[in-house]
Coordinates of C-alpha atoms and ligand atoms in Angstrom, one line a residue:
M1 CA -96.4 6.1 -84.5
Y2 CA -97.5 3.5 -82.0
Q3 CA -95.4 0.4 -82.1
Y4 CA -96.8 -2.9 -80.9
N5 CA -95.4 -4.2 -77.7
E6 CA -95.0 -8.0 -77.1
Q7 CA -98.6 -8.3 -75.9
D8 CA -100.0 -6.6 -78.9
Q9 CA -97.9 -8.7 -81.3
T10 CA -98.8 -11.9 -79.6
L11 CA -102.5 -11.0 -79.7
V12 CA -102.6 -10.4 -83.4
E13 CA -100.6 -13.5 -84.2
E14 CA -102.7 -15.7 -82.0
R15 CA -105.9 -14.3 -83.5
A16 CA -104.6 -15.1 -87.0
A17 CA -103.7 -18.6 -85.9
Q18 CA -107.1 -19.1 -84.4
Y19 CA -108.8 -17.9 -87.6
R20 CA -106.6 -20.3 -89.6
R21 CA -107.9 -23.2 -87.6
Q22 CA -111.5 -22.0 -88.0
T23 CA -111.1 -21.7 -91.7
E24 CA -109.6 -25.2 -91.9
D25 CA -112.5 -26.6 -89.9
F26 CA -114.9 -24.9 -92.3
L27 CA -113.2 -26.2 -95.4
K28 CA -113.2 -29.7 -93.9
G29 CA -116.9 -29.4 -93.5
E30 CA -116.8 -29.4 -89.7
L31 CA -118.4 -26.0 -89.4
T32 CA -121.6 -25.0 -91.2
E33 CA -121.9 -21.8 -93.3
D34 CA -123.8 -20.2 -90.4
Q35 CA -121.3 -21.2 -87.8
F36 CA -118.4 -20.0 -89.9
R37 CA -120.2 -16.8 -90.8
A38 CA -120.0 -15.6 -87.2
L39 CA -116.3 -16.4 -87.1
R40 CA -115.3 -14.9 -90.4
L41 CA -117.1 -11.7 -89.7
R42 CA -115.1 -11.3 -86.6
N43 CA -112.1 -11.1 -88.8
G44 CA -113.6 -8.6 -91.3
L45 CA -114.4 -11.2 -93.9
Y46 CA -117.7 -10.6 -95.8
I47 CA -119.0 -12.6 -98.7
Q48 CA -119.8 -10.2 -101.4
T49 CA -121.4 -10.4 -104.9
H50 CA -118.4 -11.9 -106.6
A51 CA -116.0 -13.0 -103.9
P52 CA -115.2 -12.5 -100.3
M53 CA -114.2 -9.0 -99.1
L54 CA -111.6 -8.5 -96.4
R55 CA -111.6 -5.3 -94.4
I56 CA -108.4 -4.4 -92.7
A57 CA -108.2 -2.0 -89.7
V58 CA -106.1 1.2 -90.1
P59 CA -106.2 2.6 -86.6
Y60 CA -107.0 6.4 -86.9
G61 CA -105.8 6.2 -90.5
L62 CA -102.1 6.0 -89.7
L63 CA -99.8 3.8 -91.8
N64 CA -96.1 3.5 -92.2
S65 CA -94.3 2.7 -95.5
K66 CA -93.7 -0.9 -94.5
Q67 CA -97.4 -1.5 -94.0
L68 CA -98.1 0.1 -97.3
R69 CA -95.7 -2.2 -99.0
K70 CA -97.4 -5.1 -97.4
L71 CA -100.7 -4.0 -98.7
A72 CA -99.1 -3.8 -102.2
H73 CA -97.8 -7.3 -101.7
I74 CA -101.2 -8.6 -100.6
A75 CA -102.9 -6.8 -103.6
R76 CA -100.5 -8.4 -106.0
E77 CA -100.3 -11.9 -104.5
F78 CA -103.7 -12.4 -103.0
D79 CA -106.0 -10.1 -104.9
K80 CA -106.4 -8.5 -108.3
G81 CA -103.6 -5.9 -107.9
Y82 CA -105.5 -3.2 -106.1
C83 CA -107.1 -2.2 -102.8
H84 CA -109.8 0.2 -101.7
F85 CA -109.6 2.9 -99.0
T86 CA -112.9 3.4 -97.2
T87 CA -114.6 6.3 -95.4
R88 CA -113.6 4.7 -92.1
Q89 CA -109.9 5.1 -93.0
N90 CA -109.7 1.3 -93.5
V91 CA -108.6 -0.8 -96.4
Q92 CA -110.7 -3.3 -98.3
F93 CA -109.7 -6.1 -100.6
N94 CA -112.4 -7.2 -102.9
W95 CA -111.1 -10.5 -104.3
P96 CA -109.3 -12.6 -101.7
E97 CA -109.8 -16.3 -101.8
L98 CA -111.3 -17.6 -98.6
E99 CA -108.7 -20.3 -98.3
R100 CA -105.9 -17.8 -98.4
V101 CA -107.2 -15.3 -95.9
P102 CA -105.3 -16.9 -93.0
D103 CA -102.1 -16.3 -95.0
I104 CA -103.1 -12.7 -95.5
L105 CA -103.7 -12.3 -91.8
D106 CA -100.2 -13.7 -91.1
E107 CA -98.8 -11.2 -93.6
L108 CA -100.6 -8.4 -91.9
A109 CA -99.5 -9.5 -88.4
S110 CA -95.9 -9.3 -89.5
V111 CA -96.3 -5.5 -90.0
Q112 CA -98.6 -4.9 -86.9
M113 CA -101.9 -5.0 -88.8
H114 CA -105.0 -7.0 -88.5
S115 CA -108.7 -7.4 -89.3
I116 CA -110.0 -7.7 -85.8
Q117 CA -113.3 -6.0 -85.2
T118 CA -113.6 -4.6 -88.7
S119 CA -117.1 -6.0 -88.9
G120 CA -119.7 -7.4 -86.5
N121 CA -121.6 -5.9 -83.6
C122 CA -118.6 -4.6 -81.7
M123 CA -116.5 -1.5 -81.3
R124 CA -115.0 -0.8 -84.7
N125 CA -111.8 1.0 -85.8
T126 CA -111.5 4.4 -84.1
T127 CA -111.2 7.2 -86.6
S128 CA -109.7 10.6 -86.4
D129 CA -108.5 13.7 -88.1
P130 CA -106.1 12.9 -91.0
L131 CA -104.2 16.0 -90.2
A132 CA -103.7 15.1 -86.6
G133 CA -100.4 16.3 -85.2
V134 CA -99.7 18.8 -88.0
A135 CA -102.9 20.8 -88.3
I136 CA -102.7 24.5 -87.5
D137 CA -106.1 24.6 -85.9
E138 CA -105.3 21.8 -83.5
L139 CA -105.7 22.1 -79.7
E140 CA -104.0 18.8 -79.1
D141 CA -103.0 15.7 -81.1
P142 CA -105.9 13.3 -80.8
R143 CA -103.9 10.2 -81.8
P144 CA -102.7 9.2 -78.3
Y145 CA -106.3 9.1 -77.2
C146 CA -107.3 7.2 -80.2
E147 CA -104.6 4.7 -79.4
I148 CA -105.7 4.5 -75.8
I149 CA -109.2 3.8 -77.1
R150 CA -107.9 1.3 -79.6
Q151 CA -106.2 -0.7 -76.8
W152 CA -109.3 -0.5 -74.6
T153 CA -111.7 -1.6 -77.5
T154 CA -109.6 -4.5 -78.9
L155 CA -111.2 -7.7 -77.8
H156 CA -113.0 -6.0 -74.9
P157 CA -114.8 -9.0 -73.6
E158 CA -117.9 -7.2 -72.4
F159 CA -118.5 -5.4 -75.6
D160 CA -117.8 -8.2 -78.1
Y161 CA -121.5 -8.6 -78.9
L162 CA -123.3 -5.3 -78.8
P163 CA -126.8 -4.7 -80.1
R164 CA -125.1 -3.3 -83.3
K165 CA -121.8 -2.0 -84.5
F166 CA -120.2 0.9 -82.7
K167 CA -118.1 3.6 -84.0
I168 CA -116.0 6.2 -82.2
A169 CA -114.2 9.2 -83.7
V170 CA -111.8 11.6 -82.0
S171 CA -110.9 15.1 -83.1
G172 CA -108.5 17.7 -81.6
A173 CA -109.0 20.5 -84.0
Q174 CA -111.3 23.5 -84.4
L175 CA -112.5 22.2 -87.8
D176 CA -114.0 18.7 -87.4
R177 CA -112.4 16.6 -90.1
A178 CA -113.4 13.4 -88.5
A179 CA -117.2 13.7 -88.7
T180 CA -117.4 13.3 -84.9
Q181 CA -121.0 14.4 -84.9
L182 CA -121.9 11.4 -87.0
H183 CA -120.5 8.7 -84.9
D184 CA -122.0 6.6 -82.1
I185 CA -119.6 8.5 -79.8
G186 CA -117.8 11.6 -80.9
V187 CA -114.8 12.8 -78.8
H188 CA -113.6 16.3 -79.2
L189 CA -110.6 17.8 -77.4
V190 CA -111.6 21.2 -75.9
K191 CA -110.5 23.6 -73.3
N192 CA -112.7 24.5 -70.3
D193 CA -113.1 27.9 -68.5
Q194 CA -110.0 27.1 -66.4
G195 CA -107.9 26.6 -69.5
E196 CA -107.6 22.8 -68.9
T197 CA -107.8 20.5 -71.8
G198 CA -110.4 17.7 -71.7
F199 CA -113.1 16.1 -73.9
R200 CA -116.5 17.1 -75.1
I201 CA -118.4 13.9 -75.5
L202 CA -121.2 13.5 -78.1
V203 CA -123.4 10.5 -78.3
G204 CA -126.0 9.0 -80.7
G205 CA -124.8 10.2 -84.0
G206 CA -124.8 7.8 -87.0
L207 CA -125.6 7.4 -90.6
G208 CA -127.3 4.6 -92.4
R209 CA -131.0 4.5 -93.0
T210 CA -131.8 6.9 -90.2
P211 CA -129.0 9.5 -90.2
V212 CA -128.8 11.4 -86.8
I213 CA -126.5 14.1 -85.6
G214 CA -124.9 13.3 -82.2
Q215 CA -125.8 15.3 -79.1
V216 CA -123.5 16.6 -76.4
I217 CA -123.8 14.3 -73.4
R218 CA -120.9 15.9 -71.5
P219 CA -119.5 19.3 -72.4
F220 CA -116.3 18.6 -70.5
L221 CA -114.7 15.4 -69.3
D222 CA -111.4 15.3 -67.5
K223 CA -108.8 13.3 -69.4
Q224 CA -108.4 10.7 -66.7
H225 CA -112.0 9.7 -67.0
L226 CA -112.0 9.0 -70.8
L227 CA -112.2 5.2 -70.6
S228 CA -114.5 5.0 -67.6
Y229 CA -117.0 7.4 -69.3
L230 CA -116.9 5.6 -72.6
E231 CA -117.3 2.3 -70.7
A232 CA -120.4 3.7 -68.9
I233 CA -122.0 4.7 -72.2
L234 CA -121.3 1.4 -73.7
R235 CA -122.7 -0.5 -70.7
I236 CA -126.0 1.4 -70.9
Y237 CA -126.1 0.8 -74.6
N238 CA -125.3 -2.9 -74.2
L239 CA -128.0 -3.2 -71.6
F240 CA -130.8 -1.2 -73.2
G241 CA -130.0 -1.1 -76.9
R242 CA -132.6 -3.0 -78.9
R243 CA -131.7 -6.5 -80.0
D244 CA -135.1 -7.4 -81.5
N245 CA -134.9 -5.1 -84.5
K246 CA -131.6 -4.6 -86.3
Y247 CA -132.9 -1.3 -87.8
K248 CA -133.5 0.1 -84.3
A249 CA -130.4 -1.3 -82.7
R250 CA -127.9 1.5 -83.0
I251 CA -127.3 3.8 -80.0
K252 CA -128.8 6.7 -81.9
I253 CA -132.2 5.1 -81.7
L254 CA -131.8 4.3 -78.0
V255 CA -130.7 7.9 -77.2
K256 CA -133.7 9.2 -79.2
E257 CA -136.2 6.9 -77.6
T258 CA -134.9 7.3 -74.1
G259 CA -134.3 11.1 -74.4
L260 CA -130.8 12.6 -73.9
D261 CA -131.6 13.6 -70.3
K262 CA -132.7 10.2 -69.1
F263 CA -129.9 8.5 -71.1
S264 CA -127.3 10.8 -69.4
E265 CA -128.7 10.0 -66.0
L266 CA -128.3 6.3 -66.7
V267 CA -124.8 6.8 -67.9
E268 CA -123.9 9.1 -64.9
A269 CA -125.2 6.5 -62.4
E270 CA -123.1 3.8 -64.1
W271 CA -120.1 6.0 -64.4
Q272 CA -120.1 6.9 -60.7
Q273 CA -119.7 3.2 -59.9
I274 CA -116.7 2.6 -62.1
K275 CA -114.9 5.9 -62.5
D276 CA -112.5 5.5 -59.6
G277 CA -111.3 2.1 -60.7
M278 CA -110.6 3.0 -64.3
E279 CA -108.6 6.2 -64.1
L280 CA -106.2 7.0 -66.9
S281 CA -103.0 8.0 -65.1
D282 CA -100.9 10.9 -66.4
A283 CA -98.1 8.4 -66.7
R284 CA -100.1 6.2 -69.0
I285 CA -101.1 9.1 -71.2
A286 CA -97.5 10.3 -71.3
A287 CA -96.3 6.8 -72.3
I288 CA -98.7 6.6 -75.2
K289 CA -98.0 10.2 -76.2
A290 CA -94.3 9.3 -76.4
H291 CA -95.2 7.3 -79.5
F292 CA -96.5 10.4 -81.2
T293 CA -93.7 12.9 -80.7
P294 CA -93.1 15.1 -83.7
P295 CA -90.5 13.8 -86.2
A296 CA -87.1 15.5 -86.6
Y297 CA -88.2 18.5 -88.6
D298 CA -85.6 20.6 -90.4
T299 CA -85.6 23.9 -88.5
D300 CA -84.2 25.6 -91.6
A301 CA -87.0 24.4 -93.9
A302 CA -88.6 27.8 -94.2
Q303 CA -85.4 29.3 -95.6
D304 CA -86.0 27.6 -98.9
Q305 CA -86.4 30.0 -101.8
S306 CA -87.2 27.4 -104.5
L307 CA -90.9 27.0 -103.9
A308 CA -91.9 30.5 -104.9
T309 CA -90.0 30.2 -108.1
Q310 CA -91.4 26.8 -108.9
L311 CA -95.0 28.0 -108.2
S312 CA -94.7 31.0 -110.5
A313 CA -92.9 29.1 -113.3
N314 CA -95.3 26.2 -113.3
P315 CA -99.1 26.8 -113.3
A316 CA -100.0 23.1 -113.1
F317 CA -97.8 22.7 -110.0
A318 CA -99.3 25.9 -108.5
T319 CA -102.8 24.5 -109.0
W320 CA -101.9 21.2 -107.3
Y321 CA -100.3 23.2 -104.5
K322 CA -103.4 25.2 -104.0
Y323 CA -105.9 22.3 -103.9
N324 CA -103.8 19.3 -102.7
T325 CA -101.7 20.7 -100.0
A326 CA -102.6 22.0 -96.6
A327 CA -100.9 24.3 -94.0
H328 CA -98.6 22.7 -91.5
R329 CA -97.8 23.9 -88.0
V330 CA -94.1 23.8 -88.7
P331 CA -92.8 26.6 -90.8
G332 CA -91.4 25.4 -94.2
Y333 CA -93.6 22.3 -94.2
R334 CA -96.9 21.4 -95.9
A335 CA -99.2 18.4 -95.7
A336 CA -99.8 16.9 -99.2
F337 CA -102.9 15.0 -100.3
I338 CA -102.6 12.1 -102.6
S339 CA -105.8 12.2 -104.6
L340 CA -107.3 8.8 -105.1
K341 CA -109.9 10.4 -107.3
A342 CA -108.3 10.4 -110.8
P343 CA -111.2 10.7 -113.3
D344 CA -110.7 7.2 -114.7
S345 CA -110.3 5.2 -111.5
P346 CA -112.9 4.2 -108.9
P347 CA -112.8 6.6 -105.9
G348 CA -110.5 5.2 -103.1
D349 CA -108.8 2.6 -105.3
M350 CA -105.0 2.1 -105.4
T351 CA -103.0 -0.3 -107.4
D352 CA -100.1 -2.4 -106.0
T353 CA -97.6 -0.3 -108.1
Q354 CA -99.0 2.9 -106.7
L355 CA -98.9 1.6 -103.1
D356 CA -95.3 0.6 -103.5
A357 CA -94.3 3.9 -105.1
V358 CA -96.2 5.9 -102.4
A359 CA -94.4 3.9 -99.7
D360 CA -91.1 5.1 -101.3
L361 CA -92.3 8.7 -101.4
A362 CA -93.3 8.5 -97.8
D363 CA -89.8 7.3 -96.9
R364 CA -88.1 9.9 -99.1
Y365 CA -90.2 12.9 -98.1
S366 CA -92.4 12.3 -95.1
F367 CA -90.6 10.4 -92.4
G368 CA -92.0 7.0 -93.7
Q369 CA -95.6 7.7 -92.6
L370 CA -98.9 8.5 -94.2
R371 CA -102.6 8.7 -93.4
S372 CA -105.8 7.7 -95.0
T373 CA -108.7 10.2 -94.9
H374 CA -112.4 9.8 -94.5
R375 CA -112.9 11.2 -97.9
Q376 CA -111.0 8.3 -99.4
N377 CA -107.7 10.0 -100.1
L378 CA -104.2 9.8 -98.5
I379 CA -102.0 12.4 -96.9
L380 CA -98.3 12.7 -96.7
A381 CA -98.3 14.9 -93.7
D382 CA -94.7 16.3 -93.4
I383 CA -93.4 17.5 -96.7
K384 CA -90.7 20.1 -96.8
Q385 CA -91.7 22.9 -99.1
A386 CA -88.5 22.5 -101.0
D387 CA -89.6 18.9 -101.8
L388 CA -93.1 19.7 -103.0
F389 CA -92.2 20.1 -106.6
S390 CA -90.4 16.7 -106.9
L391 CA -93.2 15.1 -104.9
W392 CA -95.8 16.6 -107.3
Q393 CA -93.8 15.3 -110.3
A394 CA -93.6 11.8 -108.8
L395 CA -97.3 11.8 -108.0
T396 CA -98.2 13.1 -111.4
N397 CA -96.4 10.2 -113.0
L398 CA -98.4 7.8 -110.7
K399 CA -101.7 9.5 -111.7
L400 CA -102.1 10.5 -108.0
A401 CA -101.9 14.3 -108.5
T402 CA -105.3 15.2 -109.8
P403 CA -105.8 18.6 -108.3
N404 CA -109.3 18.1 -107.0
I405 CA -109.1 17.7 -103.2
G406 CA -112.2 19.3 -101.8
T407 CA -113.8 19.9 -105.2
V408 CA -116.8 18.4 -106.9
T409 CA -114.8 15.5 -108.4
D410 CA -113.4 14.5 -105.1
I411 CA -116.4 12.2 -104.8
I412 CA -116.9 9.7 -101.9
C413 CA -118.3 6.6 -103.3
C414 CA -119.0 3.1 -101.9
P415 CA -118.5 0.0 -104.1
G416 CA -122.2 -0.2 -104.9
L417 CA -123.5 -2.9 -107.2
D418 CA -120.1 -3.6 -108.6
F419 CA -119.1 -5.5 -105.4
C420 CA -121.6 -5.2 -102.7
S421 CA -124.4 -7.7 -102.3
L422 CA -126.5 -5.2 -100.4
A423 CA -126.5 -2.6 -103.1
N424 CA -129.6 -1.3 -104.9
A425 CA -127.7 0.6 -107.5
G426 CA -124.2 1.2 -109.0
S427 CA -122.1 4.0 -107.7
I428 CA -118.6 3.7 -109.2
G429 CA -120.0 4.0 -112.8
V430 CA -122.1 7.0 -111.8
A431 CA -119.1 8.7 -110.2
K432 CA -117.1 8.1 -113.4
E433 CA -119.9 9.6 -115.5
I434 CA -120.1 12.7 -113.3
N435 CA -116.3 13.0 -113.5
E436 CA -116.4 12.8 -117.3
A437 CA -119.1 15.5 -117.5
L438 CA -116.9 17.8 -115.3
D439 CA -113.7 17.3 -117.2
D440 CA -113.0 21.1 -117.3
L441 CA -110.7 21.7 -114.3
D442 CA -111.2 25.5 -114.4
Y443 CA -114.9 25.0 -114.0
V444 CA -114.4 22.5 -111.2
H445 CA -112.1 24.9 -109.4
D446 CA -114.5 27.8 -110.0
I447 CA -117.3 25.8 -108.3
G448 CA -115.0 25.3 -105.3
D449 CA -116.0 23.4 -102.2
V450 CA -118.8 21.0 -103.2
K451 CA -118.7 17.6 -101.7
I452 CA -120.6 14.8 -103.5
N453 CA -121.1 11.6 -101.5
M454 CA -122.7 8.6 -103.1
S455 CA -123.9 5.3 -101.7
G456 CA -125.5 2.3 -103.5
C457 CA -128.0 1.8 -100.7
M458 CA -129.4 3.3 -97.6
N459 CA -126.7 1.8 -95.4
G460 CA -124.9 4.9 -96.2
C461 CA -121.3 3.7 -96.4
A462 CA -120.4 6.7 -98.4
H463 CA -122.0 9.2 -96.0
Q464 CA -124.5 10.4 -98.7
S465 CA -126.8 11.9 -96.2
V466 CA -124.2 14.4 -95.2
G467 CA -122.8 15.2 -98.6
H468 CA -123.3 18.8 -99.8
I469 CA -124.8 16.8 -102.7
G470 CA -125.9 13.3 -101.6
I471 CA -126.7 10.6 -104.1
L472 CA -128.4 7.5 -102.8
G473 CA -129.1 4.4 -105.0
V474 CA -132.6 3.1 -104.6
D475 CA -134.2 0.1 -106.2
K476 CA -137.5 0.6 -108.1
K477 CA -138.9 -2.6 -109.5
G478 CA -135.5 -4.0 -110.3
S479 CA -134.0 -0.9 -111.9
E480 CA -131.5 1.6 -110.6
W481 CA -132.8 5.0 -109.4
Y482 CA -131.1 7.8 -107.4
Q483 CA -132.3 10.0 -104.6
I484 CA -130.6 13.3 -104.5
T485 CA -130.2 15.4 -101.3
L486 CA -128.7 18.9 -100.9
G487 CA -127.2 20.8 -98.0
G488 CA -125.7 18.0 -95.9
S489 CA -122.4 18.4 -94.1
S490 CA -120.2 16.4 -91.7
E491 CA -118.1 19.2 -90.6
N492 CA -118.7 21.7 -87.7
E493 CA -122.1 22.8 -89.0
A494 CA -123.1 19.1 -89.5
A495 CA -126.5 18.7 -91.2
I496 CA -128.5 16.0 -92.9
G497 CA -129.2 16.9 -96.5
E498 CA -132.7 17.7 -97.7
R499 CA -134.4 15.6 -100.4
L500 CA -134.6 17.4 -103.7
G501 CA -137.6 15.5 -105.1
P502 CA -138.4 12.1 -106.6
A503 CA -135.5 9.8 -107.4
V504 CA -134.1 10.2 -110.9
A505 CA -133.3 7.4 -113.3
R506 CA -129.7 6.2 -113.8
D507 CA -129.3 8.0 -117.1
E508 CA -130.5 11.3 -115.6
V509 CA -128.2 11.5 -112.6
T510 CA -125.3 13.3 -114.3
Q511 CA -127.6 15.8 -115.9
A512 CA -129.2 16.5 -112.6
I513 CA -125.8 17.1 -110.9
T514 CA -124.6 19.4 -113.6
T515 CA -127.9 21.3 -113.5
I516 CA -127.6 21.7 -109.7
L517 CA -124.1 23.1 -110.2
D518 CA -125.3 25.4 -112.9
V519 CA -128.0 26.8 -110.7
Y520 CA -125.3 27.4 -108.1
V521 CA -122.9 29.1 -110.5
K522 CA -125.6 31.4 -111.8
Q523 CA -127.2 32.3 -108.5
R524 CA -124.4 32.5 -106.0
Q525 CA -123.4 35.8 -104.5
E526 CA -119.8 36.7 -104.9
E527 CA -117.7 34.3 -102.8
E528 CA -120.7 32.3 -101.5
S529 CA -120.0 28.6 -101.2
F530 CA -122.4 26.0 -102.4
L531 CA -123.4 25.0 -98.9
D532 CA -124.0 28.7 -97.9
M533 CA -126.1 29.2 -101.0
V534 CA -128.3 26.1 -100.2
K535 CA -128.7 27.5 -96.7
R536 CA -129.7 30.9 -98.1
V537 CA -132.1 29.9 -100.9
G538 CA -133.2 26.4 -99.8
I539 CA -133.7 23.6 -102.4
T540 CA -136.5 25.2 -104.4
P541 CA -134.4 26.9 -107.2
F542 CA -132.5 23.6 -107.6
K543 CA -135.6 21.5 -107.6
E544 CA -137.3 23.7 -110.2
R545 CA -134.5 23.4 -112.7
V546 CA -133.7 19.7 -112.1
Y547 CA -137.4 18.6 -112.6
A548 CA -138.2 21.3 -115.2
D549 CA -138.2 18.8 -118.0
H550 CA -140.4 16.2 -116.3
Ligands
HEM601 C1 -118.6 -3.9 -99.7 C2 -119.0 -4.3 -98.6 C3 -119.7 -3.5 -97.5 C4 -120.8 -3.9 -96.8 C5 -121.4 -5.3 -96.9 C6 -121.2 -2.9 -95.9 C7 -122.2 -3.0 -95.0 C8 -122.7 -1.9 -94.3 C9 -123.9 -1.9 -93.6 C10 -124.9 -3.1 -93.4 C11 -124.1 -0.7 -93.0 C12 -125.3 -0.2 -92.1 C13 -125.1 -0.4 -90.7 C14 -126.1 0.2 -89.8 O1 -126.9 1.1 -90.2 O2 -126.2 -0.3 -88.7 C15 -122.9 0.1 -93.3 C16 -122.7 1.3 -92.9 C17 -121.5 2.0 -93.2 N1 -120.5 1.5 -93.9 FE1 -120.4 -0.1 -95.0 N2 -120.4 -1.8 -96.1 C18 -119.5 -2.1 -97.0 C19 -118.5 -1.3 -97.5 C20 -118.2 -0.1 -97.0 C21 -117.3 0.8 -97.6 C22 -116.5 0.5 -98.9 C23 -117.2 1.9 -96.8 C24 -116.5 3.1 -97.1 C25 -116.4 3.6 -98.3 C26 -118.1 1.6 -95.7 C27 -118.3 2.5 -94.7 C28 -119.5 2.5 -93.9 C29 -120.0 3.7 -93.2 C30 -119.2 5.0 -93.0 C31 -121.3 3.3 -92.7 C32 -122.2 4.2 -91.9 C33 -121.9 4.2 -90.5 C34 -123.0 4.7 -89.7 O3 -124.2 4.2 -89.9 O4 -122.8 5.5 -88.8 N3 -118.7 0.4 -95.9 N4 -122.1 -0.7 -94.1
SF4_602 S1 -123.9 1.8 -99.1 FE1 -124.9 -0.1 -99.5 S2 -124.2 -0.6 -101.5 FE2 -122.7 0.8 -100.7 S3 -121.1 -0.5 -99.8 FE3 -122.6 0.1 -98.2 S4 -124.0 -1.6 -98.0 FE4 -122.9 -1.8 -100.0

């Protein structure tokens, strides 16, 4: 894991001190609401429905146990005893007091964390594959490149005020677990015909009110040009991106309006001017890579005989193993998901007690590290198979072992009306209702891979447009309605879901979802997944059943 050097540490401490002075000036009345707004947003502090909301950056989702304990402490001392993991692998606190946020930032700085660039029109936290470094389908660990991008983006003076926010995701695996096609820039590690590893660069993806899938702007970029090429794209965006209309300001609109060919030409011309001065040397890449060397794996881990016995003796453990663990590149190890989707808790939420306990589990079983995922769960990436049973028992006691990863109850959900001042409709309550209706685990497992994503408004924080089933809260004359889409995906075959029909009323959402699942179960062919079936039959059979009673 990357460790801050002296410069990094000074930077976050000075930033926290600066924000403390700004907060004090505001509290003394020396800054207006408007003046302060611009300053607080630069530190990830929003004002929400009930209270401020503080967003904390988790670079590429990687955390250590010390940082997790600090989040537990903040949850306990400065908030209401819990925090929220977001689809951008970040953490949000929903109830901090504005006066105490500077103290929180000091606490964060003490464990190499911060809130810099977690909101505002700047380059945001770079996200990545939560299985980076351990995935079996990985070409190369993407995290060193994420870290290089993190250092380049942090307080980059030229890109501090872009037309709109800007998000970059990096993946090094065959299966895209980082939704790279739905980011302003997607970076994918690939091999060229000569067998060299470099990057495929995508541009112009994004969610929100106009969801767009990114296009390949460069099929292969040599590693040494990563930053210069990204810089060239950002410059063109900064120069030509629209600033007159916030809804047309994202790079996806610029790429669409300019056309990919013309946009690429502009980028190419800019790049030619800067590429030689901004090369990433092999030494620099190697120095950052040295922070991500594999931990000291037990080379005898695969000799263990206990797992097979435990699996056959304990069906509940076997179910958890099947759904909540993933293959690991080192024999005798698995990556274990921590499900933040227990039926009775809001998706992505974690209490201070759970945070502390999971920090202990990370120390005991997984080299003191863990990762947040873009589906709002956590992963302990390096669990010896001999430890899985005890880990499962511990997680079960913490209510963190619901065996539903990748199933229909592993719902992504934004805070919606419960917290967000932009929301049109509630989402946490709806997720709970769907969960209650699907309380039969056998049925849930039989349905298999169905991803439900639900946002409380068209900003799309929960990626509803790329959910296999997307649910979007819309406001109709002051009441809550929900638009359903089918067939979206954020993985390799990325697609924007198709609208099922007119929005349904709040009390009909759960019924609509169970009906959709019922149509799938009845009409699927053998092993056919939900997504494959939607591709095969289209939305009509679903539509007919859902609206049959109308
Ligand atoms: C509660 C406070 C929040 C506010 C005020 C907020 C605000 C917004 C806004 C205004 C947008 C649209 C931006 C645009 O289209 O240019 C947006 C998009 C987004 N937000 Fe949030 N958000 C909040 C919470 C969250 C949470 C909890 C998550 C994760 C669960 C999240 C993740 C995202 C993502 C992934 C997008 C779409 C990115 C894209 O357009 O490419 N946000 N948010
Ligand atoms: S999707 Fe809308 S309601 Fe949900 S968090 Fe984002 S801005 Fe708020």
